[in-house]
């Protein structure tokens, strides 16, 4: 869909350290018009620092941020200020930060008016942009009310509207659905898909794999500051040596020898949560049905009773865990 569209923003070999800790290491990515790029990674992978460098809040130690030609287009050299060294770069980018950036006692409309004024908007244009942004996020009827009266999901939507009031070409969203209810999440998804269809370029960081699967045309997986994979969802799944996820529910109290199970020829990954086993089976010449039969026969031989079996195609979570491992991150 968006593969032939121009790159609106490119990051080339970005690096950033804090003291002796390397946070982002030679990271490159690009955002195209009419595309949502997902940026995924465990806690501490460097996602938020990357977003901060893309919008100029943090200066990279090395690397460049390039904008396509246009009003204010330019580049950010290592050691330079934002973009081309002026506010024009900032006016082309909208940032939705992980933490809410709202004045709780001002009305939603006044919040947007303040952010719009910081971008140089005024008069009828500012009022029109505020109205359009609030309409997009479904809050026109609450424009005169302060965010202090809003639910968490409504505050998140106002936060997005504040990033849109100056009509940016590029929108950077750092975990915009944290702590919101399913209805608000779906409303946010609809908003972002509308923006993509209007030709905006979006970067979306999240810990929720199902969000990336729904929204993102291209996905970059980060770990330890580096991009360990970048592709479409189908492209990432195709990299797995396993093509089928198998879920089995055992009788209560079943103690499975997980090392032995993981050692079966077609089992690529094996994990157990309570009475549920989740396996990834290899896609080899013997066929997936043969792998399932092998697992079932092994469990039966060990005296385990299987009460339910379900299989599905491997998904983004399987890819993510294969790339970044299962170790907890703080």
PDB file of C-alpha atoms in Angstrom:
ATOM      1  CA  UNK A   1       0.000   0.000   0.000  1.00  0.00           C
ATOM      2  CA  UNK A   2       2.594   2.573   1.089  1.00  0.00           C
ATOM      3  CA  UNK A   3       5.722   0.982  -0.348  1.00  0.00           C
ATOM      4  CA  UNK A   4       5.838   3.391  -3.309  1.00  0.00           C
ATOM      5  CA  UNK A   5       5.230   6.500  -1.230  1.00  0.00           C
ATOM      6  CA  UNK A   6       8.053   8.872  -0.314  1.00  0.00           C
ATOM      7  CA  UNK A   7      10.030   8.640   2.914  1.00  0.00           C
ATOM      8  CA  UNK A   8       9.032  11.679   4.989  1.00  0.00           C
ATOM      9  CA  UNK A   9      11.513  11.056   7.805  1.00  0.00           C
ATOM     10  CA  UNK A  10      14.655   8.941   7.984  1.00  0.00           C
ATOM     11  CA  UNK A  11      16.869   8.124  10.931  1.00  0.00           C
ATOM     12  CA  UNK A  12      20.378   7.059   9.949  1.00  0.00           C
ATOM     13  CA  UNK A  13      22.711   5.266  12.380  1.00  0.00           C
ATOM     14  CA  UNK A  14      21.484   7.063  15.497  1.00  0.00           C
ATOM     15  CA  UNK A  15      23.514   6.553  18.661  1.00  0.00           C
ATOM     16  CA  UNK A  16      22.877   7.808  22.188  1.00  0.00           C
ATOM     17  CA  UNK A  17      24.587   7.065  25.492  1.00  0.00           C
ATOM     18  CA  UNK A  18      23.912   8.209  29.032  1.00  0.00           C
ATOM     19  CA  UNK A  19      27.140   8.114  31.025  1.00  0.00           C
ATOM     20  CA  UNK A  20      28.668   4.726  30.152  1.00  0.00           C
ATOM     21  CA  UNK A  21      25.354   3.137  29.122  1.00  0.00           C
ATOM     22  CA  UNK A  22      24.689   2.840  25.385  1.00  0.00           C
ATOM     23  CA  UNK A  23      20.921   3.293  24.960  1.00  0.00           C
ATOM     24  CA  UNK A  24      20.547   3.502  21.168  1.00  0.00           C
ATOM     25  CA  UNK A  25      23.143   1.882  18.938  1.00  0.00           C
ATOM     26  CA  UNK A  26      23.335   2.490  15.167  1.00  0.00           C
ATOM     27  CA  UNK A  27      19.555   2.599  14.739  1.00  0.00           C
ATOM     28  CA  UNK A  28      18.125   3.347  11.299  1.00  0.00           C
ATOM     29  CA  UNK A  29      14.478   3.536  10.226  1.00  0.00           C
ATOM     30  CA  UNK A  30      12.220   5.483   7.904  1.00  0.00           C
ATOM     31  CA  UNK A  31       8.632   6.732   7.952  1.00  0.00           C
ATOM     32  CA  UNK A  32       6.694   6.944   4.703  1.00  0.00           C
ATOM     33  CA  UNK A  33       3.639   8.995   3.852  1.00  0.00           C
ATOM     34  CA  UNK A  34       0.456   6.992   4.422  1.00  0.00           C
ATOM     35  CA  UNK A  35       2.212   4.443   6.652  1.00  0.00           C
ATOM     36  CA  UNK A  36       2.178   3.442  10.311  1.00  0.00           C
ATOM     37  CA  UNK A  37       5.502   2.046  11.504  1.00  0.00           C
ATOM     38  CA  UNK A  38       5.464   0.096  14.766  1.00  0.00           C
ATOM     39  CA  UNK A  39       8.473   0.384  17.064  1.00  0.00           C
ATOM     40  CA  UNK A  40       8.496  -2.562  19.470  1.00  0.00           C
ATOM     41  CA  UNK A  41      10.911  -3.673  22.134  1.00  0.00           C
ATOM     42  CA  UNK A  42      11.223  -4.790  25.773  1.00  0.00           C
ATOM     43  CA  UNK A  43      11.502  -2.253  28.588  1.00  0.00           C
ATOM     44  CA  UNK A  44      14.791  -0.404  28.263  1.00  0.00           C
ATOM     45  CA  UNK A  45      15.249  -1.265  24.587  1.00  0.00           C
ATOM     46  CA  UNK A  46      15.651   2.418  23.648  1.00  0.00           C
ATOM     47  CA  UNK A  47      12.244   3.168  22.113  1.00  0.00           C
ATOM     48  CA  UNK A  48      11.460   6.376  24.017  1.00  0.00           C
ATOM     49  CA  UNK A  49      14.988   7.707  23.524  1.00  0.00           C
ATOM     50  CA  UNK A  50      14.626   7.051  19.795  1.00  0.00           C
ATOM     51  CA  UNK A  51      11.346   8.979  19.691  1.00  0.00           C
ATOM     52  CA  UNK A  52      12.948  11.843  21.612  1.00  0.00           C
ATOM     53  CA  UNK A  53      15.791  12.037  19.075  1.00  0.00           C
ATOM     54  CA  UNK A  54      13.397  11.965  16.117  1.00  0.00           C
ATOM     55  CA  UNK A  55      11.490  14.988  17.390  1.00  0.00           C
ATOM     56  CA  UNK A  56      14.511  16.916  18.686  1.00  0.00           C
ATOM     57  CA  UNK A  57      13.990  16.633  22.432  1.00  0.00           C
ATOM     58  CA  UNK A  58      17.264  14.705  22.684  1.00  0.00           C
ATOM     59  CA  UNK A  59      20.360  15.300  20.552  1.00  0.00           C
ATOM     60  CA  UNK A  60      21.977  12.130  19.179  1.00  0.00           C
ATOM     61  CA  UNK A  61      25.640  11.484  19.876  1.00  0.00           C
ATOM     62  CA  UNK A  62      25.992  10.341  16.262  1.00  0.00           C
ATOM     63  CA  UNK A  63      23.796   9.817  13.227  1.00  0.00           C
ATOM     64  CA  UNK A  64      21.272  11.939  11.379  1.00  0.00           C
ATOM     65  CA  UNK A  65      17.545  12.629  11.242  1.00  0.00           C
ATOM     66  CA  UNK A  66      16.499  13.583   7.702  1.00  0.00           C
ATOM     67  CA  UNK A  67      13.267  15.142   6.502  1.00  0.00           C
ATOM     68  CA  UNK A  68      11.953  14.972   2.959  1.00  0.00           C
ATOM     69  CA  UNK A  69      11.977  18.319   1.118  1.00  0.00           C
ATOM     70  CA  UNK A  70       9.086  20.555   2.036  1.00  0.00           C
ATOM     71  CA  UNK A  71       8.348  23.474   4.268  1.00  0.00           C
ATOM     72  CA  UNK A  72      11.108  23.306   6.850  1.00  0.00           C
ATOM     73  CA  UNK A  73      12.688  20.140   5.489  1.00  0.00           C
ATOM     74  CA  UNK A  74      16.248  19.506   6.475  1.00  0.00           C
ATOM     75  CA  UNK A  75      18.457  17.381   8.610  1.00  0.00           C
ATOM     76  CA  UNK A  76      19.753  17.050  12.114  1.00  0.00           C
ATOM     77  CA  UNK A  77      23.471  16.431  12.380  1.00  0.00           C
ATOM     78  CA  UNK A  78      25.017  14.903  15.471  1.00  0.00           C
ATOM     79  CA  UNK A  79      25.668  17.692  17.925  1.00  0.00           C
ATOM     80  CA  UNK A  80      23.146  20.009  16.230  1.00  0.00           C
ATOM     81  CA  UNK A  81      19.833  21.324  17.486  1.00  0.00           C
ATOM     82  CA  UNK A  82      16.471  20.192  16.177  1.00  0.00           C
ATOM     83  CA  UNK A  83      16.452  19.289  12.514  1.00  0.00           C
ATOM     84  CA  UNK A  84      17.729  22.193  10.466  1.00  0.00           C
ATOM     85  CA  UNK A  85      18.380  24.262  13.562  1.00  0.00           C
ATOM     86  CA  UNK A  86      15.062  26.129  13.491  1.00  0.00           C
ATOM     87  CA  UNK A  87      11.415  25.697  14.456  1.00  0.00           C
ATOM     88  CA  UNK A  88      10.327  24.704  10.950  1.00  0.00           C
ATOM     89  CA  UNK A  89      11.336  21.078  11.570  1.00  0.00           C
ATOM     90  CA  UNK A  90       9.282  20.948  14.749  1.00  0.00           C
ATOM     91  CA  UNK A  91       6.221  22.295  12.961  1.00  0.00           C
ATOM     92  CA  UNK A  92       6.236  19.255  10.690  1.00  0.00           C
ATOM     93  CA  UNK A  93       6.228  16.782  13.597  1.00  0.00           C
ATOM     94  CA  UNK A  94       3.558  16.051  16.195  1.00  0.00           C
ATOM     95  CA  UNK A  95       4.531  14.237  19.414  1.00  0.00           C
ATOM     96  CA  UNK A  96       2.186  12.238  21.624  1.00  0.00           C
ATOM     97  CA  UNK A  97       4.307  11.526  24.718  1.00  0.00           C
ATOM     98  CA  UNK A  98       3.979   8.498  26.947  1.00  0.00           C
ATOM     99  CA  UNK A  99       3.077  10.729  29.907  1.00  0.00           C
ATOM    100  CA  UNK A 100       0.060  12.998  29.492  1.00  0.00           C
ATOM    101  CA  UNK A 101       1.038  16.574  28.602  1.00  0.00           C
ATOM    102  CA  UNK A 102      -2.118  18.489  29.504  1.00  0.00           C
ATOM    103  CA  UNK A 103      -3.151  21.381  31.725  1.00  0.00           C
ATOM    104  CA  UNK A 104      -5.845  19.679  33.785  1.00  0.00           C
ATOM    105  CA  UNK A 105      -7.719  22.855  34.771  1.00  0.00           C
ATOM    106  CA  UNK A 106      -7.855  24.446  31.333  1.00  0.00           C
ATOM    107  CA  UNK A 107     -10.604  23.361  28.963  1.00  0.00           C
ATOM    108  CA  UNK A 108      -9.777  20.853  26.240  1.00  0.00           C
ATOM    109  CA  UNK A 109     -10.204  23.659  23.726  1.00  0.00           C
ATOM    110  CA  UNK A 110      -7.856  25.940  25.680  1.00  0.00           C
ATOM    111  CA  UNK A 111      -5.242  23.172  25.863  1.00  0.00           C
ATOM    112  CA  UNK A 112      -5.276  22.869  22.086  1.00  0.00           C
ATOM    113  CA  UNK A 113      -5.240  26.631  21.710  1.00  0.00           C
ATOM    114  CA  UNK A 114      -2.125  26.881  23.870  1.00  0.00           C
ATOM    115  CA  UNK A 115      -0.239  24.222  21.909  1.00  0.00           C
ATOM    116  CA  UNK A 116      -1.381  25.711  18.616  1.00  0.00           C
ATOM    117  CA  UNK A 117      -0.141  29.163  19.667  1.00  0.00           C
ATOM    118  CA  UNK A 118       3.263  27.657  20.491  1.00  0.00           C
ATOM    119  CA  UNK A 119       3.393  26.558  16.857  1.00  0.00           C
ATOM    120  CA  UNK A 120       2.585  30.082  15.655  1.00  0.00           C
ATOM    121  CA  UNK A 121      -1.134  29.647  14.962  1.00  0.00           C
ATOM    122  CA  UNK A 122      -3.622  32.382  15.838  1.00  0.00           C
ATOM    123  CA  UNK A 123      -7.033  33.800  15.030  1.00  0.00           C
ATOM    124  CA  UNK A 124      -9.546  31.962  12.873  1.00  0.00           C
ATOM    125  CA  UNK A 125      -6.960  29.419  11.706  1.00  0.00           C
ATOM    126  CA  UNK A 126      -6.172  28.402  15.279  1.00  0.00           C
ATOM    127  CA  UNK A 127      -9.863  28.132  16.183  1.00  0.00           C
ATOM    128  CA  UNK A 128     -10.543  26.024  13.093  1.00  0.00           C
ATOM    129  CA  UNK A 129      -7.598  23.720  13.763  1.00  0.00           C
ATOM    130  CA  UNK A 130      -8.701  23.230  17.397  1.00  0.00           C
ATOM    131  CA  UNK A 131     -12.221  22.371  16.275  1.00  0.00           C
ATOM    132  CA  UNK A 132     -10.965  19.958  13.595  1.00  0.00           C
ATOM    133  CA  UNK A 133      -8.607  18.145  15.981  1.00  0.00           C
ATOM    134  CA  UNK A 134     -11.270  17.742  18.665  1.00  0.00           C
ATOM    135  CA  UNK A 135     -13.743  16.503  16.058  1.00  0.00           C
ATOM    136  CA  UNK A 136     -11.263  13.899  14.855  1.00  0.00           C
ATOM    137  CA  UNK A 137     -10.863  12.434  18.354  1.00  0.00           C
ATOM    138  CA  UNK A 138     -14.607  12.615  19.041  1.00  0.00           C
ATOM    139  CA  UNK A 139     -14.546  15.284  21.749  1.00  0.00           C
ATOM    140  CA  UNK A 140     -16.264  18.273  20.111  1.00  0.00           C
ATOM    141  CA  UNK A 141     -19.119  18.143  22.614  1.00  0.00           C
ATOM    142  CA  UNK A 142     -16.657  18.285  25.560  1.00  0.00           C
ATOM    143  CA  UNK A 143     -14.487  21.108  24.202  1.00  0.00           C
ATOM    144  CA  UNK A 144     -15.350  23.531  27.017  1.00  0.00           C
ATOM    145  CA  UNK A 145     -14.662  21.034  29.820  1.00  0.00           C
ATOM    146  CA  UNK A 146     -11.277  20.576  31.553  1.00  0.00           C
ATOM    147  CA  UNK A 147      -9.385  17.272  31.337  1.00  0.00           C
ATOM    148  CA  UNK A 148      -9.676  16.985  35.133  1.00  0.00           C
ATOM    149  CA  UNK A 149     -13.256  15.805  34.466  1.00  0.00           C
ATOM    150  CA  UNK A 150     -12.279  13.326  31.764  1.00  0.00           C
ATOM    151  CA  UNK A 151     -11.650   9.595  31.880  1.00  0.00           C
ATOM    152  CA  UNK A 152      -8.180   8.273  31.155  1.00  0.00           C
ATOM    153  CA  UNK A 153      -9.169   7.383  27.606  1.00  0.00           C
ATOM    154  CA  UNK A 154     -10.566  10.850  26.942  1.00  0.00           C
ATOM    155  CA  UNK A 155      -7.366  12.446  28.244  1.00  0.00           C
ATOM    156  CA  UNK A 156      -5.345  10.295  25.880  1.00  0.00           C
ATOM    157  CA  UNK A 157      -7.516  11.477  22.994  1.00  0.00           C
ATOM    158  CA  UNK A 158      -7.028  15.124  23.987  1.00  0.00           C
ATOM    159  CA  UNK A 159      -3.297  14.420  24.129  1.00  0.00           C
ATOM    160  CA  UNK A 160      -3.443  13.202  20.521  1.00  0.00           C
ATOM    161  CA  UNK A 161      -5.498  16.232  19.480  1.00  0.00           C
ATOM    162  CA  UNK A 162      -2.856  18.558  20.973  1.00  0.00           C
ATOM    163  CA  UNK A 163      -0.227  16.886  18.762  1.00  0.00           C
ATOM    164  CA  UNK A 164      -2.419  17.368  15.685  1.00  0.00           C
ATOM    165  CA  UNK A 165      -3.518  20.975  16.108  1.00  0.00           C
ATOM    166  CA  UNK A 166      -0.684  22.333  13.917  1.00  0.00           C
ATOM    167  CA  UNK A 167      -1.454  19.762  11.167  1.00  0.00           C
ATOM    168  CA  UNK A 168       1.946  17.983  11.132  1.00  0.00           C
ATOM    169  CA  UNK A 169       3.150  15.707   8.331  1.00  0.00           C
ATOM    170  CA  UNK A 170       4.625  13.247  10.840  1.00  0.00           C
ATOM    171  CA  UNK A 171       3.133  11.951  14.082  1.00  0.00           C
ATOM    172  CA  UNK A 172       5.211  10.188  16.757  1.00  0.00           C
ATOM    173  CA  UNK A 173       3.191   8.280  19.358  1.00  0.00           C
ATOM    174  CA  UNK A 174       4.901   6.818  22.424  1.00  0.00           C
ATOM    175  CA  UNK A 175       2.575   4.199  23.955  1.00  0.00           C
ATOM    176  CA  UNK A 176      -0.597   6.307  23.500  1.00  0.00           C
ATOM    177  CA  UNK A 177      -3.039   3.688  24.842  1.00  0.00           C
ATOM    178  CA  UNK A 178      -1.499   2.963  28.241  1.00  0.00           C
ATOM    179  CA  UNK A 179      -4.228   2.573  30.850  1.00  0.00           C
ATOM    180  CA  UNK A 180      -7.234   3.147  28.592  1.00  0.00           C
ATOM    181  CA  UNK A 181     -10.382   1.050  28.211  1.00  0.00           C
ATOM    182  CA  UNK A 182     -11.096  -1.053  25.080  1.00  0.00           C
ATOM    183  CA  UNK A 183     -13.599   1.462  23.697  1.00  0.00           C
ATOM    184  CA  UNK A 184     -11.086   4.306  23.914  1.00  0.00           C
ATOM    185  CA  UNK A 185      -8.373   2.148  22.394  1.00  0.00           C
ATOM    186  CA  UNK A 186     -10.567   1.359  19.403  1.00  0.00           C
ATOM    187  CA  UNK A 187     -11.446   5.050  19.027  1.00  0.00           C
ATOM    188  CA  UNK A 188      -7.723   5.894  19.011  1.00  0.00           C
ATOM    189  CA  UNK A 189      -7.054   3.177  16.432  1.00  0.00           C
ATOM    190  CA  UNK A 190      -9.780   4.603  14.193  1.00  0.00           C
ATOM    191  CA  UNK A 191      -8.233   8.087  14.537  1.00  0.00           C
ATOM    192  CA  UNK A 192      -4.779   6.846  13.580  1.00  0.00           C
ATOM    193  CA  UNK A 193      -6.059   4.897  10.590  1.00  0.00           C
ATOM    194  CA  UNK A 194      -7.850   8.048   9.407  1.00  0.00           C
ATOM    195  CA  UNK A 195      -4.595  10.003   9.675  1.00  0.00           C
ATOM    196  CA  UNK A 196      -2.676   7.308   7.779  1.00  0.00           C
ATOM    197  CA  UNK A 197      -5.299   7.326   5.027  1.00  0.00           C
ATOM    198  CA  UNK A 198      -4.912  11.114   4.811  1.00  0.00           C
ATOM    199  CA  UNK A 199      -1.216  10.635   3.976  1.00  0.00           C
ATOM    200  CA  UNK A 200       0.390  11.270   7.359  1.00  0.00           C
ATOM    201  CA  UNK A 201       3.482   9.298   8.395  1.00  0.00           C
ATOM    202  CA  UNK A 202       3.148   7.730  11.852  1.00  0.00           C
ATOM    203  CA  UNK A 203       5.536   6.043  14.281  1.00  0.00           C
ATOM    204  CA  UNK A 204       3.802   4.004  16.980  1.00  0.00           C
ATOM    205  CA  UNK A 205       5.518   2.482  20.003  1.00  0.00           C
ATOM    206  CA  UNK A 206       3.642  -0.075  22.063  1.00  0.00           C
ATOM    207  CA  UNK A 207       4.013  -3.129  24.272  1.00  0.00           C
ATOM    208  CA  UNK A 208       0.725  -4.537  22.990  1.00  0.00           C
ATOM    209  CA  UNK A 209       1.391  -6.938  20.113  1.00  0.00           C
ATOM    210  CA  UNK A 210      -2.255  -6.998  19.015  1.00  0.00           C
ATOM    211  CA  UNK A 211      -2.138  -3.226  18.512  1.00  0.00           C
ATOM    212  CA  UNK A 212       0.855  -3.493  16.193  1.00  0.00           C
ATOM    213  CA  UNK A 213      -0.775  -6.367  14.322  1.00  0.00           C
ATOM    214  CA  UNK A 214      -3.882  -4.279  13.670  1.00  0.00           C
ATOM    215  CA  UNK A 215      -2.308  -0.909  12.924  1.00  0.00           C
ATOM    216  CA  UNK A 216       1.179  -1.223  11.558  1.00  0.00           C
ATOM    217  CA  UNK A 217       2.174  -1.539   7.911  1.00  0.00           C
ATOM    218  CA  UNK A 218       5.833  -2.035   8.887  1.00  0.00           C
ATOM    219  CA  UNK A 219       7.358  -3.133  12.196  1.00  0.00           C
ATOM    220  CA  UNK A 220      10.793  -2.474  13.708  1.00  0.00           C
ATOM    221  CA  UNK A 221      11.795  -4.630  16.694  1.00  0.00           C
ATOM    222  CA  UNK A 222      14.433  -3.112  18.999  1.00  0.00           C
ATOM    223  CA  UNK A 223      16.514  -4.850  21.641  1.00  0.00           C
ATOM    224  CA  UNK A 224      19.472  -3.445  23.584  1.00  0.00           C
ATOM    225  CA  UNK A 225      19.348  -0.264  21.499  1.00  0.00           C
ATOM    226  CA  UNK A 226      19.573  -1.948  18.107  1.00  0.00           C
ATOM    227  CA  UNK A 227      17.024  -2.849  15.440  1.00  0.00           C
ATOM    228  CA  UNK A 228      17.050  -6.653  15.443  1.00  0.00           C
ATOM    229  CA  UNK A 229      14.373  -6.979  12.743  1.00  0.00           C
ATOM    230  CA  UNK A 230      12.384  -4.702  10.423  1.00  0.00           C
ATOM    231  CA  UNK A 231       9.698  -5.941   8.027  1.00  0.00           C
ATOM    232  CA  UNK A 232       5.977  -6.280   7.455  1.00  0.00           C
ATOM    233  CA  UNK A 233       4.053  -8.513   9.849  1.00  0.00           C
ATOM    234  CA  UNK A 234       3.935 -11.314   7.280  1.00  0.00           C
ATOM    235  CA  UNK A 235       7.642 -10.880   6.611  1.00  0.00           C
ATOM    236  CA  UNK A 236       8.508 -11.146  10.292  1.00  0.00           C
ATOM    237  CA  UNK A 237       6.340 -14.222  10.824  1.00  0.00           C
ATOM    238  CA  UNK A 238       7.944 -15.860   7.783  1.00  0.00           C
ATOM    239  CA  UNK A 239      11.342 -15.577   9.500  1.00  0.00           C
ATOM    240  CA  UNK A 240      10.282 -17.913  12.274  1.00  0.00           C
ATOM    241  CA  UNK A 241      11.441 -21.499  11.979  1.00  0.00           C
ATOM    242  CA  UNK A 242       7.985 -22.343  13.337  1.00  0.00           C
ATOM    243  CA  UNK A 243       4.751 -21.777  11.453  1.00  0.00           C
ATOM    244  CA  UNK A 244       2.145 -23.103  13.892  1.00  0.00           C
ATOM    245  CA  UNK A 245       1.325 -22.280  17.495  1.00  0.00           C
ATOM    246  CA  UNK A 246      -0.197 -25.186  19.386  1.00  0.00           C
ATOM    247  CA  UNK A 247      -2.072 -24.684  22.664  1.00  0.00           C
ATOM    248  CA  UNK A 248      -2.954 -27.680  24.852  1.00  0.00           C
ATOM    249  CA  UNK A 249      -4.883 -27.723  28.128  1.00  0.00           C
ATOM    250  CA  UNK A 250      -3.903 -30.523  30.519  1.00  0.00           C
ATOM    251  CA  UNK A 251      -5.537 -31.932  33.604  1.00  0.00           C
ATOM    252  CA  UNK A 252      -4.928 -29.951  36.824  1.00  0.00           C
ATOM    253  CA  UNK A 253      -1.686 -30.833  38.578  1.00  0.00           C
ATOM    254  CA  UNK A 254       0.085 -32.065  35.447  1.00  0.00           C
ATOM    255  CA  UNK A 255       3.862 -31.787  35.837  1.00  0.00           C
ATOM    256  CA  UNK A 256       5.378 -31.848  32.359  1.00  0.00           C
ATOM    257  CA  UNK A 257       9.063 -32.455  31.724  1.00  0.00           C
ATOM    258  CA  UNK A 258       9.487 -29.245  29.694  1.00  0.00           C
ATOM    259  CA  UNK A 259      13.095 -29.950  28.736  1.00  0.00           C
ATOM    260  CA  UNK A 260      12.111 -33.287  27.228  1.00  0.00           C
ATOM    261  CA  UNK A 261       9.105 -31.766  25.477  1.00  0.00           C
ATOM    262  CA  UNK A 262      11.220 -28.980  24.013  1.00  0.00           C
ATOM    263  CA  UNK A 263      13.633 -31.619  22.744  1.00  0.00           C
ATOM    264  CA  UNK A 264      11.086 -33.224  20.425  1.00  0.00           C
ATOM    265  CA  UNK A 265      12.197 -32.838  16.780  1.00  0.00           C
ATOM    266  CA  UNK A 266       9.490 -30.417  15.607  1.00  0.00           C
ATOM    267  CA  UNK A 267       9.118 -28.356  18.804  1.00  0.00           C
ATOM    268  CA  UNK A 268      10.872 -25.002  18.424  1.00  0.00           C
ATOM    269  CA  UNK A 269       9.613 -23.394  21.655  1.00  0.00           C
ATOM    270  CA  UNK A 270       7.697 -24.727  24.649  1.00  0.00           C
ATOM    271  CA  UNK A 271       6.255 -22.957  27.683  1.00  0.00           C
ATOM    272  CA  UNK A 272       3.725 -23.779  30.380  1.00  0.00           C
ATOM    273  CA  UNK A 273       1.347 -21.513  32.293  1.00  0.00           C
ATOM    274  CA  UNK A 274      -0.706 -23.346  34.902  1.00  0.00           C
ATOM    275  CA  UNK A 275      -2.376 -26.196  32.974  1.00  0.00           C
ATOM    276  CA  UNK A 276      -1.805 -24.728  29.497  1.00  0.00           C
ATOM    277  CA  UNK A 277       1.092 -25.653  27.243  1.00  0.00           C
ATOM    278  CA  UNK A 278       2.013 -23.376  24.348  1.00  0.00           C
ATOM    279  CA  UNK A 279       4.271 -24.778  21.649  1.00  0.00           C
ATOM    280  CA  UNK A 280       5.713 -23.508  18.391  1.00  0.00           C
ATOM    281  CA  UNK A 281       6.074 -26.256  15.831  1.00  0.00           C
ATOM    282  CA  UNK A 282       8.566 -26.264  12.982  1.00  0.00           C
ATOM    283  CA  UNK A 283       7.369 -26.062   9.400  1.00  0.00           C
ATOM    284  CA  UNK A 284       9.459 -28.819   7.851  1.00  0.00           C
ATOM    285  CA  UNK A 285       8.884 -31.465   5.240  1.00  0.00           C
ATOM    286  CA  UNK A 286       7.034 -33.777   7.641  1.00  0.00           C
ATOM    287  CA  UNK A 287       4.043 -31.429   7.849  1.00  0.00           C
ATOM    288  CA  UNK A 288       2.452 -29.645  10.772  1.00  0.00           C
ATOM    289  CA  UNK A 289      -0.093 -32.398  11.372  1.00  0.00           C
ATOM    290  CA  UNK A 290       2.775 -34.811  11.979  1.00  0.00           C
ATOM    291  CA  UNK A 291       4.256 -32.442  14.572  1.00  0.00           C
ATOM    292  CA  UNK A 292       0.951 -32.206  16.419  1.00  0.00           C
ATOM    293  CA  UNK A 293       0.566 -35.977  16.389  1.00  0.00           C
ATOM    294  CA  UNK A 294       4.120 -36.399  17.713  1.00  0.00           C
ATOM    295  CA  UNK A 295       3.438 -34.064  20.647  1.00  0.00           C
ATOM    296  CA  UNK A 296       0.108 -35.722  21.458  1.00  0.00           C
ATOM    297  CA  UNK A 297       1.666 -39.199  21.406  1.00  0.00           C
ATOM    298  CA  UNK A 298       4.524 -38.078  23.656  1.00  0.00           C
ATOM    299  CA  UNK A 299       2.144 -36.515  26.208  1.00  0.00           C
ATOM    300  CA  UNK A 300      -0.024 -39.639  26.208  1.00  0.00           C
ATOM    301  CA  UNK A 301       3.041 -41.827  26.755  1.00  0.00           C
ATOM    302  CA  UNK A 302       3.964 -39.646  29.770  1.00  0.00           C
ATOM    303  CA  UNK A 303       0.485 -40.205  31.240  1.00  0.00           C
ATOM    304  CA  UNK A 304      -0.870 -36.695  30.604  1.00  0.00           C
ATOM    305  CA  UNK A 305      -4.511 -36.153  29.714  1.00  0.00           C
ATOM    306  CA  UNK A 306      -5.182 -33.404  27.158  1.00  0.00           C
ATOM    307  CA  UNK A 307      -8.631 -31.844  27.543  1.00  0.00           C
ATOM    308  CA  UNK A 308      -8.403 -29.224  24.797  1.00  0.00           C
ATOM    309  CA  UNK A 309      -6.237 -28.605  21.718  1.00  0.00           C
ATOM    310  CA  UNK A 310      -6.118 -25.450  19.580  1.00  0.00           C
ATOM    311  CA  UNK A 311      -3.733 -24.481  16.817  1.00  0.00           C
ATOM    312  CA  UNK A 312      -3.206 -21.211  15.020  1.00  0.00           C
ATOM    313  CA  UNK A 313      -0.706 -19.460  12.821  1.00  0.00           C
ATOM    314  CA  UNK A 314       2.319 -18.053  14.633  1.00  0.00           C
ATOM    315  CA  UNK A 315       1.813 -14.366  15.469  1.00  0.00           C
ATOM    316  CA  UNK A 316       3.763 -11.219  16.282  1.00  0.00           C
ATOM    317  CA  UNK A 317       4.148 -12.143  19.946  1.00  0.00           C
ATOM    318  CA  UNK A 318       5.840 -15.378  18.901  1.00  0.00           C
ATOM    319  CA  UNK A 319       8.205 -13.383  16.673  1.00  0.00           C
ATOM    320  CA  UNK A 320       8.877 -10.847  19.430  1.00  0.00           C
ATOM    321  CA  UNK A 321       9.719 -13.516  22.004  1.00  0.00           C
ATOM    322  CA  UNK A 322      11.938 -15.368  19.532  1.00  0.00           C
ATOM    323  CA  UNK A 323      13.878 -12.163  18.809  1.00  0.00           C
ATOM    324  CA  UNK A 324      14.139 -10.708  22.314  1.00  0.00           C
ATOM    325  CA  UNK A 325      13.934 -13.762  24.591  1.00  0.00           C
ATOM    326  CA  UNK A 326      11.856 -14.454  27.680  1.00  0.00           C
ATOM    327  CA  UNK A 327      14.057 -12.834  30.301  1.00  0.00           C
ATOM    328  CA  UNK A 328      12.272 -10.214  32.386  1.00  0.00           C
ATOM    329  CA  UNK A 329      13.315  -6.588  31.771  1.00  0.00           C
ATOM    330  CA  UNK A 330      13.154  -3.830  34.393  1.00  0.00           C
TER     331      UNK A 330
END
